[in-house]
CSV table of C-alpha atoms in Angstrom, one decimal:
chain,number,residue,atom,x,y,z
A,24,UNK,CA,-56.5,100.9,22.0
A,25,UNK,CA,-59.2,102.5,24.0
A,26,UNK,CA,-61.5,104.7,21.5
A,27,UNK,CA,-61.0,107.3,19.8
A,28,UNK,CA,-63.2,110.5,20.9
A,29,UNK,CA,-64.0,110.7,17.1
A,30,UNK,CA,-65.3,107.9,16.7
A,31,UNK,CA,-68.6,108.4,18.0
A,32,UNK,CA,-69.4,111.8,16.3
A,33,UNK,CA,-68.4,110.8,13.2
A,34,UNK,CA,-70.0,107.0,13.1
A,35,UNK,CA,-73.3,108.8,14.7
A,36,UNK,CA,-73.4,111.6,11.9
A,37,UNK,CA,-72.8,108.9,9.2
A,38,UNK,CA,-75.7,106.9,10.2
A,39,UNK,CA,-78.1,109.6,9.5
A,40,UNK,CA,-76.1,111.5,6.8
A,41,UNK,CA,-74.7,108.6,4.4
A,42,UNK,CA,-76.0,108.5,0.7
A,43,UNK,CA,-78.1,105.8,-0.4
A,44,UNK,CA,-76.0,104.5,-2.9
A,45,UNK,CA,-76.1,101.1,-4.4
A,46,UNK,CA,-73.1,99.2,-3.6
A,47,UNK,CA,-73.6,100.1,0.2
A,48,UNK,CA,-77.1,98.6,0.3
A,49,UNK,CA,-76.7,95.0,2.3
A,50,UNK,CA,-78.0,93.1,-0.4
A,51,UNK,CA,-75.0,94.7,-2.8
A,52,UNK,CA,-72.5,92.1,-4.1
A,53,UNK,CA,-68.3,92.4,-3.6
A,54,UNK,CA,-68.5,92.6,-7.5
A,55,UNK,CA,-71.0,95.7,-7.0
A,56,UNK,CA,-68.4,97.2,-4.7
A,57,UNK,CA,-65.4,96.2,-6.7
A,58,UNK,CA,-67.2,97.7,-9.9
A,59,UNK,CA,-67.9,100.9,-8.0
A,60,UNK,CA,-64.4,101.3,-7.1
A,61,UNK,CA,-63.1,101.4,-10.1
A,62,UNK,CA,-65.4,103.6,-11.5
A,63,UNK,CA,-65.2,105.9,-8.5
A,64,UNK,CA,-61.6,106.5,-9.2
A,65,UNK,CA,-61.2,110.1,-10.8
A,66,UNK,CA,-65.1,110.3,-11.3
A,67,UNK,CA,-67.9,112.0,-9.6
A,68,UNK,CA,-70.8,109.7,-8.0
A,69,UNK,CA,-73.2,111.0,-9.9
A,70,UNK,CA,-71.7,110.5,-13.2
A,71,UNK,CA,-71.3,106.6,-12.1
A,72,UNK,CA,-74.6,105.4,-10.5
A,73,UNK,CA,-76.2,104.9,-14.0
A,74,UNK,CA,-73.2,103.3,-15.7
A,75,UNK,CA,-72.9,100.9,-12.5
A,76,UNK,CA,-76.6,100.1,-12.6
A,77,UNK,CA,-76.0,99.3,-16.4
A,78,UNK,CA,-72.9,97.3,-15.6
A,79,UNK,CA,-74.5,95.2,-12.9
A,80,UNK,CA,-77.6,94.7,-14.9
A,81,UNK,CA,-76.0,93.2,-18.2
A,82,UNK,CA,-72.9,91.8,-15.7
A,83,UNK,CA,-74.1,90.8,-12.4
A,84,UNK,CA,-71.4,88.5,-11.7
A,85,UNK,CA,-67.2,88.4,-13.0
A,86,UNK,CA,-68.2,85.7,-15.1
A,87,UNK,CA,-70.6,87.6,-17.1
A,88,UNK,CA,-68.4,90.0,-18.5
A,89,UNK,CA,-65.1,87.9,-18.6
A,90,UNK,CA,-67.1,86.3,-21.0
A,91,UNK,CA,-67.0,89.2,-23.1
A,92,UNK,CA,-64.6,91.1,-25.3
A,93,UNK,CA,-62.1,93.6,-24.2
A,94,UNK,CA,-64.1,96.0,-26.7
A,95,UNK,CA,-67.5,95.3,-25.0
A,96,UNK,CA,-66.4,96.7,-21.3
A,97,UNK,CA,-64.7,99.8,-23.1
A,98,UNK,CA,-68.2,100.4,-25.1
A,99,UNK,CA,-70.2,100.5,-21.9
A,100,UNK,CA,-67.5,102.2,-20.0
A,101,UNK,CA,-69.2,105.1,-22.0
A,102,UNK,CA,-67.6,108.5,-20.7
A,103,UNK,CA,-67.1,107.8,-18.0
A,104,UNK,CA,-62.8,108.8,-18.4
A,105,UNK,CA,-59.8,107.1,-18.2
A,106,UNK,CA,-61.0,103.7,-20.0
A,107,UNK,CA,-58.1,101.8,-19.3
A,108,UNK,CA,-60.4,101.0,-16.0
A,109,UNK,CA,-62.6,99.1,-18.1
A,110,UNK,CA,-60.1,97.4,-19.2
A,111,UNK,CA,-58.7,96.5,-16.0
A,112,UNK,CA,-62.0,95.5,-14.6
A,113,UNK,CA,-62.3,92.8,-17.7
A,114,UNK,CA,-59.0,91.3,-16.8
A,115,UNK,CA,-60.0,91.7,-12.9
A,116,UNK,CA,-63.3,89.5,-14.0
A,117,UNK,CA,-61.0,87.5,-16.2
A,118,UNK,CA,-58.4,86.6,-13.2
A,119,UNK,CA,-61.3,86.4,-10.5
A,120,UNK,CA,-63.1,83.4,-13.2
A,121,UNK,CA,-59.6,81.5,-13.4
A,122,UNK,CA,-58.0,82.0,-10.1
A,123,UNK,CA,-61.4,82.3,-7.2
A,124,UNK,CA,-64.1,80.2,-9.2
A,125,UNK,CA,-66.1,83.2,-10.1
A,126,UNK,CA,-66.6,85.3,-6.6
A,127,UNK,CA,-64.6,88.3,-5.6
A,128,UNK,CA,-62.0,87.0,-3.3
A,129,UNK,CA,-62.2,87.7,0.6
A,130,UNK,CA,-58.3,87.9,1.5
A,131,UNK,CA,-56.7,91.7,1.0
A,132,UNK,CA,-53.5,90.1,-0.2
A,133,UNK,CA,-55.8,88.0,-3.0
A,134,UNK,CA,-57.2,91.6,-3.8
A,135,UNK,CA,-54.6,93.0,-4.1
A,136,UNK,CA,-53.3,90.3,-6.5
A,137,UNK,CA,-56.4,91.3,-9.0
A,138,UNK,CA,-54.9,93.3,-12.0
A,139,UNK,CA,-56.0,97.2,-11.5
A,140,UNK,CA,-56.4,96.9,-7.5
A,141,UNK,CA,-53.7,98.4,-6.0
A,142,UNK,CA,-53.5,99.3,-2.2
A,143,UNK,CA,-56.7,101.7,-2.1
A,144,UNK,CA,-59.2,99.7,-4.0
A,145,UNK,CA,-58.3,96.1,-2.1
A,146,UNK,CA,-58.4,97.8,1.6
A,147,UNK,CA,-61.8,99.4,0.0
A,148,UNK,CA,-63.5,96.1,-1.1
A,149,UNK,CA,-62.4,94.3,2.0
A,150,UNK,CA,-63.5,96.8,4.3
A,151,UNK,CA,-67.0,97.4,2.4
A,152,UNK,CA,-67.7,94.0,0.6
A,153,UNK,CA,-66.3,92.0,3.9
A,154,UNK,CA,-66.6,94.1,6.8
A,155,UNK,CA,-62.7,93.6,7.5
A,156,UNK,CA,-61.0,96.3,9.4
A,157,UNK,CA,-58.1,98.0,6.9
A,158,UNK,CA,-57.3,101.7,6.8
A,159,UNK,CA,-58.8,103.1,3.4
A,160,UNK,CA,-57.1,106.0,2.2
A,161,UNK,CA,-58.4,107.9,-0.6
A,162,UNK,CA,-58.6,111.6,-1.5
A,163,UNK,CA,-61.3,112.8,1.1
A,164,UNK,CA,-59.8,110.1,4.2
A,165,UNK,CA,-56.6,112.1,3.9
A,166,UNK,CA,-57.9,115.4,3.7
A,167,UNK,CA,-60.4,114.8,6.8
A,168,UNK,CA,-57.6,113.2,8.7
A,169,UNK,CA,-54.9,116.3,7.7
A,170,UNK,CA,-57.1,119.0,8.8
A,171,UNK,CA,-58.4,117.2,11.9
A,172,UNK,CA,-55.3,115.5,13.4
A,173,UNK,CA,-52.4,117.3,11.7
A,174,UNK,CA,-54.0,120.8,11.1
A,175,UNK,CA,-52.9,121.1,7.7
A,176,UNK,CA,-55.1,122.3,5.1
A,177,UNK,CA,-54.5,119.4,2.2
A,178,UNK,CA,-52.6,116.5,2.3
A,179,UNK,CA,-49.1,116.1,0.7
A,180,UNK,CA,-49.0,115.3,-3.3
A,181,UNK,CA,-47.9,111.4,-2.5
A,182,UNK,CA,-49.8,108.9,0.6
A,183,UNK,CA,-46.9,109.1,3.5
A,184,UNK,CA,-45.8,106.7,6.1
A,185,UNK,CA,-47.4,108.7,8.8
A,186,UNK,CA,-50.7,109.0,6.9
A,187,UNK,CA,-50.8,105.1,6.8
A,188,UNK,CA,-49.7,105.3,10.5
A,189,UNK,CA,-52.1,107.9,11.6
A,190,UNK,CA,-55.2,106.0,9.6
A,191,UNK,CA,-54.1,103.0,11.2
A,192,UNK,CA,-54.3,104.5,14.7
A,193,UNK,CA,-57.7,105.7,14.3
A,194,UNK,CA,-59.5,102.3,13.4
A,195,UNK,CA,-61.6,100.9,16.1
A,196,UNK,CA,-61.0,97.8,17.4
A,197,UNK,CA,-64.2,95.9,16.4
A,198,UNK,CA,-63.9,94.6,12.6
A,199,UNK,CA,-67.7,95.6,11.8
A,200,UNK,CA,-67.3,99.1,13.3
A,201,UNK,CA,-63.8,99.7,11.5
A,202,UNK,CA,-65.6,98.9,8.2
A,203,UNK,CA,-68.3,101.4,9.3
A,204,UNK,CA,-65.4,104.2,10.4
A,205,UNK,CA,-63.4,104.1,6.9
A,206,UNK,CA,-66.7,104.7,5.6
A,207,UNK,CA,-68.0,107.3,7.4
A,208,UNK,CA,-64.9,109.3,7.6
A,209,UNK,CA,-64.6,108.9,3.0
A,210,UNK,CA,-68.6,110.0,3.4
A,211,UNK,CA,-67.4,113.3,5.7
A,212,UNK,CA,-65.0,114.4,3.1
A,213,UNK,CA,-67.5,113.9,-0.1
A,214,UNK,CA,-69.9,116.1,1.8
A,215,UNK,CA,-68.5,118.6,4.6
A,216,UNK,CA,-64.9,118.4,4.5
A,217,UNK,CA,-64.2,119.1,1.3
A,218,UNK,CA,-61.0,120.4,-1.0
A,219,UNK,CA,-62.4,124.3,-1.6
A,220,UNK,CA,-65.2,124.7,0.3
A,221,UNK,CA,-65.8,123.2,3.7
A,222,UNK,CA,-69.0,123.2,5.9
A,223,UNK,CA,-67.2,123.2,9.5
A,224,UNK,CA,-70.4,124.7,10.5
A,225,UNK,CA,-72.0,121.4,9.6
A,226,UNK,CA,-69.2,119.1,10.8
A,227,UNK,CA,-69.4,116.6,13.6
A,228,UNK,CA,-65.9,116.9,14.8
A,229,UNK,CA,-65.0,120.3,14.6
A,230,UNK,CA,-64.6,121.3,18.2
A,231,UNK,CA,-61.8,117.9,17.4
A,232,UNK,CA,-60.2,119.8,14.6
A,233,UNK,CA,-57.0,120.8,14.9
A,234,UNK,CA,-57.4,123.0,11.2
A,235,UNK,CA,-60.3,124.9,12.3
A,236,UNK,CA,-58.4,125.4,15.7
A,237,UNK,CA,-55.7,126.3,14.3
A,238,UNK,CA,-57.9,129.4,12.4
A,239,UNK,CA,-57.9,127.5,9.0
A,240,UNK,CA,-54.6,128.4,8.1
A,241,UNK,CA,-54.1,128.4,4.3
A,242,UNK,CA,-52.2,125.5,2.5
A,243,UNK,CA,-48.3,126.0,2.1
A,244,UNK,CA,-47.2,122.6,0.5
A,245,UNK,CA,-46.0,121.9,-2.9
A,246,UNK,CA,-48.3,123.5,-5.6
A,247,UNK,CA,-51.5,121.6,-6.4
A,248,UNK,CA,-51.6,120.6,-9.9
A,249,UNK,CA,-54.9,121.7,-11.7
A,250,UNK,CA,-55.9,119.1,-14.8
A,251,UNK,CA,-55.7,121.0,-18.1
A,252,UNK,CA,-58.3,119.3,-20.4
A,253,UNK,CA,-58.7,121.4,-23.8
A,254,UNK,CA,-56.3,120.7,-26.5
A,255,UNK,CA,-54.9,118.0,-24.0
A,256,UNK,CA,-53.5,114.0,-25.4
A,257,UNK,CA,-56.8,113.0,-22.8
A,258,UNK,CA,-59.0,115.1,-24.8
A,259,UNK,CA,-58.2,113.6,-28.3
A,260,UNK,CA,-58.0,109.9,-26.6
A,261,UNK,CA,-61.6,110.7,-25.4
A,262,UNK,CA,-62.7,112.0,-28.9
A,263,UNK,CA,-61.4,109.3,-30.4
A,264,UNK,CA,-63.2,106.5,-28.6
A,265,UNK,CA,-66.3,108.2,-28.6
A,266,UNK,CA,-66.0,107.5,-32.7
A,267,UNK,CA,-65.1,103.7,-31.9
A,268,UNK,CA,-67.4,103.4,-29.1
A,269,UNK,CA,-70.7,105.1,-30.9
A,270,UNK,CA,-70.0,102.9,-34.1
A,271,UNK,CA,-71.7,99.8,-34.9
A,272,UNK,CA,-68.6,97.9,-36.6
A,273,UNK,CA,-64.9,99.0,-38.2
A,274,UNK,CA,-64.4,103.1,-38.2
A,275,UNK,CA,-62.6,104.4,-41.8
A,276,UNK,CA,-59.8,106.3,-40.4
A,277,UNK,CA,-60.9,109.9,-42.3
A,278,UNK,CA,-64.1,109.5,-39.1
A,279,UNK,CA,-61.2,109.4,-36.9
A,280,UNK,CA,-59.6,112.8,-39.0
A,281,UNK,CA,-62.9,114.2,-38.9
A,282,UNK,CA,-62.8,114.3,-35.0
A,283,UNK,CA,-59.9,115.8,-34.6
A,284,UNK,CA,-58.1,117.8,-37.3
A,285,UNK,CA,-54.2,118.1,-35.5
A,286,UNK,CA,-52.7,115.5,-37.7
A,287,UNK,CA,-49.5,114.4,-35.5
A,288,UNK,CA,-51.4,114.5,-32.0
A,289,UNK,CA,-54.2,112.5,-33.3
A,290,UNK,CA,-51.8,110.2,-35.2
A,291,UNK,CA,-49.8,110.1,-31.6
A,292,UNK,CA,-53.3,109.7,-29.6
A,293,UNK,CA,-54.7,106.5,-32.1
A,294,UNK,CA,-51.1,104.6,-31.5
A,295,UNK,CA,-51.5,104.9,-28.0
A,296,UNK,CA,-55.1,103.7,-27.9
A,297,UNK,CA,-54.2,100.7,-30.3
A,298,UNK,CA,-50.6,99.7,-27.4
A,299,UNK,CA,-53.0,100.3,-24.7
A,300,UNK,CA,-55.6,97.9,-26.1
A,301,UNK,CA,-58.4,100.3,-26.1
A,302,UNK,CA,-58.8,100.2,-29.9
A,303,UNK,CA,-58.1,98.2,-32.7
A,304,UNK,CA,-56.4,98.0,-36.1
A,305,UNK,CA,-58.6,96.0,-38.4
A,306,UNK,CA,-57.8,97.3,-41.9
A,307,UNK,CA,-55.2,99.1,-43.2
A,308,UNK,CA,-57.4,102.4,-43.2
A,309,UNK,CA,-59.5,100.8,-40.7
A,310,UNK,CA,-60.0,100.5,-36.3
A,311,UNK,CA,-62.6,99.3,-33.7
A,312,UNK,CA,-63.1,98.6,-30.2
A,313,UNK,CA,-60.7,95.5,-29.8
């Protein structure tokens, strides 16, 4: 396909604009990248460059941690949120030991195989630990590629066959400079285009964009949902864990009651932790990290 006229804007602005972050540096592993993707997901950079520098430093390769127990990834999962992706990561490790003799697969279809990669995080990994040309689609792609080719403020609630399409038709030809574009264009949302507040005076392709063409004109989809937190099932998880986490072995259940005094939501809460294997029954008054 001949190029795109956003291509050179864009892949010029990222290569004086992008973030130093670790698991872009060329020396960075796939497992650096695979670890930062699951720890991206739902969380703020800044909250997961020191928990990824920990991570690498006392797992530097799939081995080291599937090695480990369960309970061991949750504890250094920290707060980061939604700890089932330490979970997933272990079995990740655990699957990438037994099935690709310790190294991050290179194949999209054998990364999408891993348990906790799903379409995202395998086109993410190939494209950024490989240098393969896939269309990465996560929150800030679509948003840059809704306001700049389909002049709509936000994308809809679930990824669309025409999004896919659209992503698709945008990725240069050459493999290296794909991997560079589905970069650049994730690194344009995190810092200009974003959801509330948007620099177009800042952005590279806004003579391009058919939202700020269009006059900005105000989001009319389906109503965003806004994530409650207090008093919330993901509150009393996260209270809960930080009991298990910050303990040294077995936690009496009354420093469970302690942390949160609604008897039948905590009650609910600690059952779910112990079927999702984030915690542990080891007494009959008694839990830990499994």
């Amino acid at each position: 396909m001949p190029e795109s006229p956003l291509h050179p804007p864009l892949l010029e602005w990222y290569a004086d604009h992008a973030r130093d972050l670790p698991w872009r540096r060329p020396e960075a592993s796939p497992w650096s990248v695979l670890v930062s993707e699951l720890m991206l997901q739902q969380t703020p950079v800044a909250r997961v460059l020191p928990v990824h520098e920990a991570w690498l430093e006392r797992w530097p390769r799939p081995a080291d941690l599937a090695a480990e127990p369960t309970g061991e990834a949750v504890r250094m999962w920290g707060r980061l949120g939604y700890p089932r992706r330490a979970l997933r990561l272990h079995a990740a490790a655990t699957a990438i030991v037994e099935q690709h003799a310790g190294e991050v697969p290179d194949d999209h279809a054998a990364l999408l195989a891993l348990p906790g990669v799903g379409e995202y995080t395998a086109a993410a990994v190939a494209s950024f630990a490989f240098g393969q040309r896939h269309a990465v689609l996560d929150t800030n792609v679509r948003r840059v590629l809704t306001r700049v080719v389909e002049g709509r403020e936000h994308p809809s609630p679930s990824l669309t066959r025409a999004e896919r399409e659209t992503a698709r038709a945008l990725l240069p030809d050459d493999e290296a400079t794909a991997a560079t574009w589905a970069v650049a264009v994730m690194e344009l949302g995190a810092l200009v285009c974003t959801a509330s507040s948007p620099h177009c005076d800042r952005c590279p392709v806004s003579t391009q964009c058919a939202w700020l063409g269009a006059g900005r004109p105000a989001y009319d989809g389906p109503p965003r949902r806004a994530q409650a937190w207090a008093g919330t099932d993901r509150q009393c998880r996260g209270r809960l864990m930080a009991v298990l986490r910050d303990a040294t072995g077995p936690v009496h259940r009354s420093a469970l009651e302690a942390a949160w005094g609604e008897t039948a939501q905590r009650e609910r809460c600690l059952a779910g932790l112990v079927a999702d294997g984030l915690a542990a029954e080891v007494g009959p008054e008694t839990y830990a990290l499994p």
